[in-house]
């Protein structure tokens, strides 16, 4: 008989699993924020808003539910119920009103607060790709979270006081909520190559001091290229990398320069028959003008640590230890990925879409009205706490009754007996009619004759 195969990858009996022979690897729970981007009213928002939801999920990668499927029967309570077990910290809810306005709500689970935005304008990823001459394709950019850049979130003190102006403490609250969307970045520990995207949030200055809070959202991919090299040299460098990738088994067509019409590599480097010489900088005719931002990138490969004796020997030989070795100048360019959104904040409330209004753009309350509302919310909170207390007491009573083996009350026994009778009475109303007929026959004296016939067989 053949030996049964042992599954060695993901099962408990595997050698590399926690119960196998291999060392057990303990995975610490990640504290990175997780989000859900949801359509409220899945079949009623329209195809454009549905595509906007998909693009927003792609923007929030990798800490989001990218393949979430909504149904018309789903309610907000369903998502809140599953947010706790799944570790979801943020909800982004897109909806469409009867008048055709697109709205977005950003809520922190499980206790809020919630920011309400009106999406005044938006552009999808496909529209931005059509507008760009060289769009950036989807690659490894979405494996890591984007770098969040926020500008002008706090209004200056010189701005005129408006009744609709967002208070200072709410401005800091909005800033904290957007900062908590993505995991924090440690500059000393985060590798530079892992930052591949930028999410830019810019607050527009309010027009005429009306106190409006408008955000412009942009999403870019970070591309870099080497500085100080001409375009032909950059193409040769790319061709060398391509040849190494082909040797390793990764085949890719294109990218090699066409040298078929040239007799020497110098013709390609100089720039043709009438070349003026070796092309090095960006101001010459043979290269592109580098107008992008320049940064110095330190080489990330591991270096060999020399002992003190070898250091002294190298210094004696006259070798200089370059402190700036492995530093390369590169130009940074941002390519927009999408989506674009212009968000106008209309309301801030406590709780998850159900709580006290902290600020409203269109409704202003006096101090007396605010005190009355606070009193009303305090009464609601006390009533809720009283109901919870009664429910907990009832649950404790039931647990004690079950634990002590208490007998059920008499009313419960009667109910059980009635249920047993009804369960065994298969004839139903016909059996009740037969019982009444037997009682009438007994009153008339006809039941004795029937009983004798039954006994005689």
XYZ file of C-alpha atoms in Angstrom:
457
model
C 0.000 0.000 0.000
C 1.318 3.413 -0.971
C 2.304 5.802 1.747
C -0.151 8.610 2.386
C 1.069 12.038 1.361
C 1.678 14.545 4.153
C 0.671 18.120 3.448
C 3.643 20.285 4.331
C 2.651 23.863 3.627
C -0.289 25.319 5.507
C -1.706 22.559 7.677
C -1.164 21.789 11.338
C 0.666 18.541 10.637
C 3.312 20.224 8.539
C 6.948 20.095 9.568
C 7.251 23.863 9.304
C 4.014 24.580 11.146
C 3.546 25.455 14.797
C 2.998 21.820 15.800
C 5.615 20.341 13.493
C 9.321 19.855 13.831
C 10.277 23.276 12.494
C 10.631 26.355 14.631
C 7.392 28.123 15.406
C 7.249 31.649 14.059
C 5.135 33.954 16.192
C 3.436 36.674 14.183
C 2.706 39.830 16.102
C -0.599 41.498 15.313
C -0.113 44.487 13.086
C -1.274 47.846 14.381
C -1.527 49.310 10.881
C -4.903 50.949 10.181
C -7.386 49.119 7.983
C -10.235 50.629 6.036
C -13.388 49.754 4.140
C -14.571 51.799 1.149
C -18.304 51.144 0.823
C -21.125 52.117 -1.504
C -24.291 52.876 0.409
C -27.185 51.863 -1.850
C -25.183 49.592 -4.126
C -27.583 49.698 -7.084
C -28.586 53.346 -6.792
C -25.328 55.316 -6.896
C -24.682 54.850 -10.606
C -21.697 53.538 -12.582
C -19.515 56.647 -12.123
C -19.695 56.589 -8.320
C -19.143 52.813 -8.369
C -15.954 53.316 -10.380
C -14.914 56.098 -8.005
C -15.268 53.639 -5.118
C -13.009 51.139 -6.931
C -10.387 53.798 -7.601
C -10.483 54.912 -3.965
C -9.943 51.316 -2.835
C -6.906 51.122 -5.105
C -5.625 54.369 -3.623
C -6.040 53.035 -0.060
C -4.072 49.843 -0.784
C -2.743 47.691 0.819
C -4.674 48.187 4.071
C -8.184 48.049 2.642
C -10.825 45.522 1.577
C -10.158 45.700 -2.159
C -12.625 42.962 -3.136
C -15.540 43.950 -0.938
C -18.947 43.119 -2.431
C -21.943 45.195 -1.349
C -25.586 44.214 -1.549
C -28.705 46.302 -1.531
C -29.859 44.634 1.672
C -26.653 45.573 3.550
C -26.970 48.328 6.118
C -24.398 50.360 7.991
C -24.955 48.217 11.086
C -23.793 45.134 9.159
C -20.439 46.714 8.351
C -20.009 48.013 11.899
C -20.661 44.520 13.260
C -17.890 43.028 11.120
C -15.468 45.930 11.602
C -14.471 44.749 15.083
C -13.547 41.113 14.286
C -11.746 42.162 11.091
C -9.799 44.952 12.784
C -11.191 47.702 10.539
C -10.440 51.158 11.922
C -11.888 53.466 9.236
C -15.000 53.484 7.068
C -15.330 55.551 3.890
C -18.970 55.643 2.816
C -19.941 56.917 -0.634
C -23.579 57.676 -1.385
C -25.698 59.665 -3.790
C -28.624 61.846 -2.755
C -31.951 62.165 -4.556
C -30.849 65.497 -6.034
C -27.764 63.833 -7.584
C -25.090 65.071 -5.154
C -22.268 62.674 -4.319
C -21.390 62.495 -0.614
C -18.548 60.882 1.306
C -18.418 60.096 5.021
C -15.200 59.273 6.829
C -15.815 57.530 10.159
C -13.583 55.975 12.803
C -14.881 52.737 14.280
C -16.341 51.881 16.691
C -17.132 55.193 18.445
C -16.541 57.866 15.823
C -16.315 60.734 15.088
C -17.637 61.088 11.538
C -16.701 63.695 8.916
C -19.288 64.498 6.228
C -18.049 65.743 2.845
C -19.782 66.809 -0.327
C -17.829 65.615 -3.401
C -18.124 68.706 -5.565
C -15.874 67.435 -8.387
C -14.068 64.195 -9.107
C -12.064 62.563 -11.886
C -11.607 58.843 -12.319
C -8.314 57.069 -12.913
C -9.207 56.251 -16.516
C -9.845 59.926 -17.279
C -6.444 60.920 -15.871
C -4.673 58.186 -17.838
C -6.231 59.492 -21.047
C -5.104 63.040 -20.295
C -1.454 62.099 -19.614
C 1.076 61.654 -22.408
C 3.051 58.986 -20.531
C 0.735 57.450 -17.897
C 2.105 55.262 -15.158
C 0.975 51.652 -15.307
C -0.059 49.600 -12.304
C 2.995 47.869 -10.880
C 4.510 47.501 -7.443
C 3.341 50.935 -6.303
C 0.359 49.522 -4.462
C 2.298 47.043 -2.317
C 3.051 49.731 0.268
C 1.009 52.555 1.723
C 1.388 56.035 0.187
C 3.185 58.959 1.769
C 0.597 61.380 3.129
C 1.300 65.086 2.559
C -1.111 67.633 4.064
C -0.971 71.348 3.462
C -2.769 74.340 4.998
C -4.998 72.274 7.287
C -4.852 74.883 10.038
C -6.319 78.253 9.169
C -4.161 81.312 9.916
C -5.024 83.565 12.819
C -5.474 86.562 10.519
C -8.496 84.980 8.845
C -11.732 86.842 9.564
C -14.060 85.335 12.121
C -17.112 83.832 10.447
C -20.099 82.157 12.143
C -19.555 79.115 9.881
C -15.812 78.908 10.516
C -14.490 75.555 11.722
C -13.181 75.844 15.319
C -9.512 75.273 16.022
C -10.059 72.057 17.972
C -12.071 70.591 15.080
C -9.321 71.522 12.631
C -6.837 69.545 14.703
C -9.384 66.703 14.903
C -9.694 66.567 11.095
C -5.912 66.584 10.799
C -5.607 63.674 13.239
C -8.274 61.637 11.443
C -6.563 61.940 8.057
C -3.170 61.178 9.602
C -4.561 57.964 11.072
C -5.610 56.645 7.642
C -2.123 55.267 6.939
C 0.611 53.798 9.139
C 3.192 56.294 10.436
C 6.566 56.433 8.729
C 9.786 56.313 10.732
C 12.423 58.230 8.715
C 15.329 56.298 10.231
C 13.840 52.823 9.758
C 11.710 53.085 6.603
C 13.614 52.173 3.421
C 13.427 54.830 0.745
C 12.541 52.332 -1.958
C 9.290 51.427 -0.158
C 7.819 54.916 -0.672
C 6.380 54.740 -4.168
C 3.251 56.899 -3.946
C 2.182 60.272 -2.568
C -1.308 61.249 -1.413
C -1.608 65.037 -1.376
C -4.333 66.807 0.599
C -4.429 70.562 0.154
C -6.923 72.830 1.849
C -8.117 75.729 -0.254
C -8.270 79.159 1.393
C -11.857 80.164 2.061
C -13.274 82.686 -0.362
C -14.354 86.025 1.100
C -13.831 84.682 4.617
C -16.968 82.524 4.609
C -15.247 79.808 6.652
C -15.694 76.951 4.159
C -13.473 73.877 4.546
C -12.532 72.545 1.083
C -9.900 69.863 0.407
C -8.278 68.934 -2.895
C -7.126 65.313 -3.086
C -4.432 64.187 -5.536
C -2.718 60.812 -5.889
C 0.729 60.513 -7.521
C 3.309 57.854 -8.279
C 6.982 58.625 -7.586
C 9.402 58.003 -10.466
C 13.146 58.628 -10.358
C 15.936 58.799 -12.927
C 19.697 59.272 -12.683
C 21.119 62.799 -12.965
C 24.270 63.946 -14.726
C 23.915 61.463 -17.573
C 22.846 62.150 -21.111
C 19.896 60.434 -22.691
C 22.064 57.977 -24.736
C 23.968 56.925 -21.610
C 20.745 56.419 -19.709
C 19.460 54.227 -22.525
C 22.659 52.167 -22.458
C 22.349 51.764 -18.702
C 18.761 50.599 -19.111
C 19.848 48.194 -21.868
C 22.504 46.682 -19.580
C 19.884 46.083 -16.882
C 17.645 44.534 -19.523
C 20.345 42.092 -20.616
C 20.914 41.013 -17.004
C 17.187 40.424 -16.571
C 17.082 38.332 -19.755
C 19.947 36.184 -18.478
C 18.079 35.568 -15.254
C 15.056 34.320 -17.201
C 12.913 37.464 -17.252
C 12.385 38.141 -20.948
C 11.240 41.546 -22.097
C 10.981 42.930 -25.599
C 12.196 46.402 -26.553
C 14.407 48.828 -24.680
C 17.637 48.135 -26.613
C 18.994 51.039 -28.688
C 19.163 50.556 -32.456
C 22.818 50.695 -33.521
C 22.368 49.043 -36.934
C 23.089 52.179 -38.970
C 26.142 53.199 -36.955
C 29.690 52.032 -37.440
C 30.874 52.803 -33.916
C 29.365 53.248 -30.457
C 30.946 56.705 -30.380
C 28.503 57.862 -33.040
C 25.650 57.005 -30.741
C 27.245 58.648 -27.691
C 28.364 61.833 -29.487
C 25.094 62.254 -31.290
C 25.696 61.527 -34.991
C 28.134 62.712 -37.624
C 27.997 66.347 -36.556
C 28.262 65.715 -32.831
C 30.012 68.278 -30.733
C 31.589 65.843 -28.336
C 30.798 63.711 -25.284
C 27.359 64.590 -23.920
C 27.271 64.818 -20.141
C 24.974 67.482 -18.774
C 21.341 68.343 -19.354
C 21.983 71.632 -21.166
C 23.554 70.054 -24.255
C 21.706 69.030 -27.374
C 22.007 65.310 -26.853
C 20.110 65.054 -23.611
C 16.839 66.066 -22.047
C 16.621 69.114 -19.851
C 16.358 67.923 -16.248
C 13.966 70.312 -14.541
C 12.791 67.934 -11.799
C 13.745 68.100 -8.147
C 17.153 66.637 -7.360
C 17.834 64.487 -4.321
C 20.812 62.498 -3.109
C 20.079 58.815 -2.548
C 22.443 56.781 -0.380
C 23.198 53.292 -1.595
C 21.224 50.737 0.399
C 23.421 47.691 -0.079
C 25.311 46.275 2.909
C 28.885 47.426 3.356
C 31.774 45.420 4.753
C 32.965 46.639 8.142
C 36.746 46.786 8.297
C 38.725 46.096 11.411
C 40.939 48.721 12.979
C 44.098 47.054 11.662
C 42.818 47.034 8.091
C 41.733 50.649 8.383
C 45.197 51.651 9.502
C 46.719 49.645 6.679
C 44.495 51.245 4.075
C 45.314 54.700 5.419
C 48.998 53.860 5.275
C 48.649 52.790 1.643
C 47.095 56.162 0.850
C 43.599 55.019 0.149
C 41.000 57.601 1.113
C 37.771 56.464 2.660
C 35.157 58.488 0.820
C 32.426 59.455 3.239
C 30.101 60.155 0.350
C 30.628 56.857 -1.370
C 27.513 55.252 -2.784
C 25.608 58.557 -2.980
C 23.768 59.052 -6.245
C 21.906 62.076 -7.517
C 18.470 61.306 -8.874
C 15.655 63.425 -10.243
C 12.188 62.920 -8.789
C 9.100 63.195 -10.944
C 5.466 62.741 -9.903
C 3.047 61.047 -12.283
C -0.605 61.350 -11.364
C -2.482 58.102 -10.832
C -5.918 59.317 -9.754
C -8.542 59.694 -8.573
C -9.004 63.422 -8.066
C -11.580 64.737 -5.628
C -12.675 68.119 -4.391
C -14.207 67.627 -0.952
C -16.203 70.233 0.929
C -16.790 69.439 4.584
C -20.378 70.042 5.630
C -20.723 68.418 9.051
C -18.818 66.873 11.961
C -20.656 64.622 14.393
C -19.888 62.331 17.277
C -20.347 58.596 16.914
C -20.502 56.653 13.664
C -23.054 58.556 11.550
C -25.327 58.846 14.584
C -24.488 61.314 17.303
C -24.390 64.887 18.490
C -23.565 67.468 15.815
C -20.257 69.149 16.660
C -20.220 71.542 13.677
C -22.490 72.251 10.693
C -21.751 74.454 7.714
C -25.313 75.661 7.109
C -26.900 75.558 10.587
C -25.775 77.818 13.411
C -27.013 77.411 16.983
C -27.036 79.947 19.794
C -25.495 79.157 23.173
C -28.924 78.490 24.712
C -29.831 76.069 21.913
C -26.511 74.310 22.288
C -27.078 73.883 26.020
C -30.583 72.504 25.397
C -29.225 70.010 22.877
C -26.464 68.943 25.291
C -29.077 68.387 27.974
C -31.200 66.334 25.585
C -28.226 64.176 24.576
C -27.329 63.678 28.244
C -30.865 62.416 28.964
C -30.617 60.006 26.041
C -27.284 58.763 27.308
C -28.676 58.172 30.810
C -31.700 56.307 29.422
C -29.408 54.143 27.348
C -27.230 53.333 30.345
C -30.356 52.441 32.392
C -31.546 50.052 29.676
C -28.146 48.427 29.514
C -28.122 47.999 33.287
C -31.549 46.319 33.263
C -30.439 44.016 30.455
C -27.307 43.018 32.352
C -29.347 42.277 35.483
C -31.752 40.087 33.510
C -28.876 38.192 31.955
C -27.312 37.599 35.367
C -30.629 36.312 36.763
C -30.972 33.825 33.937
C -27.390 32.648 34.361
C -27.914 32.099 38.095
C -31.162 30.202 37.502
C -29.451 27.890 35.045
C -26.414 27.399 37.221
C -28.427 26.450 40.372
C -30.697 24.087 38.450
C -33.839 25.985 39.463
C -37.117 24.504 38.395
C -39.184 26.497 35.923
C -42.351 28.217 37.107
C -45.832 26.614 36.992
C -46.855 28.706 34.035
C -43.951 27.307 32.080
C -45.091 23.721 32.915
C -48.599 24.439 31.676
C -47.201 25.830 28.483
C -45.040 22.741 27.998
C -48.025 20.437 28.616
C -50.139 22.322 26.140
C -47.374 22.132 23.602
C -47.134 18.365 24.148
C -50.888 17.930 23.610
C -50.872 19.999 20.502
C -47.852 18.109 19.243
C -49.539 14.702 19.614
C -53.000 15.825 18.392
C -52.523 15.106 14.708
C -56.209 15.255 13.865
C -56.567 18.912 14.711
C -60.088 20.301 14.342
C -61.441 16.948 13.179
C -60.496 15.383 16.516
C -62.304 18.187 18.385
C -65.460 17.598 16.305
C -65.376 13.883 17.025
C -65.059 14.560 20.769
C -68.158 16.802 20.708
C -70.132 14.127 18.809
C -69.229 11.483 21.426
C -70.426 13.774 24.223
C -73.816 14.275 22.464
C -74.227 10.497 21.972
C -73.465 9.957 25.666
C -76.159 12.442 26.651
C -78.759 10.663 24.485
C -77.707 7.190 25.783
C -76.502 6.004 22.383
C -72.886 5.661 23.487
C -73.553 2.495 25.565
C -74.781 0.601 22.476
C -71.696 1.741 20.563
C -69.446 0.635 23.402
C -71.014 -2.870 23.437
C -70.547 -3.214 19.681
C -66.903 -2.126 19.981
C -66.302 -4.634 22.801
C -67.945 -7.444 20.825
C -65.598 -6.682 17.939
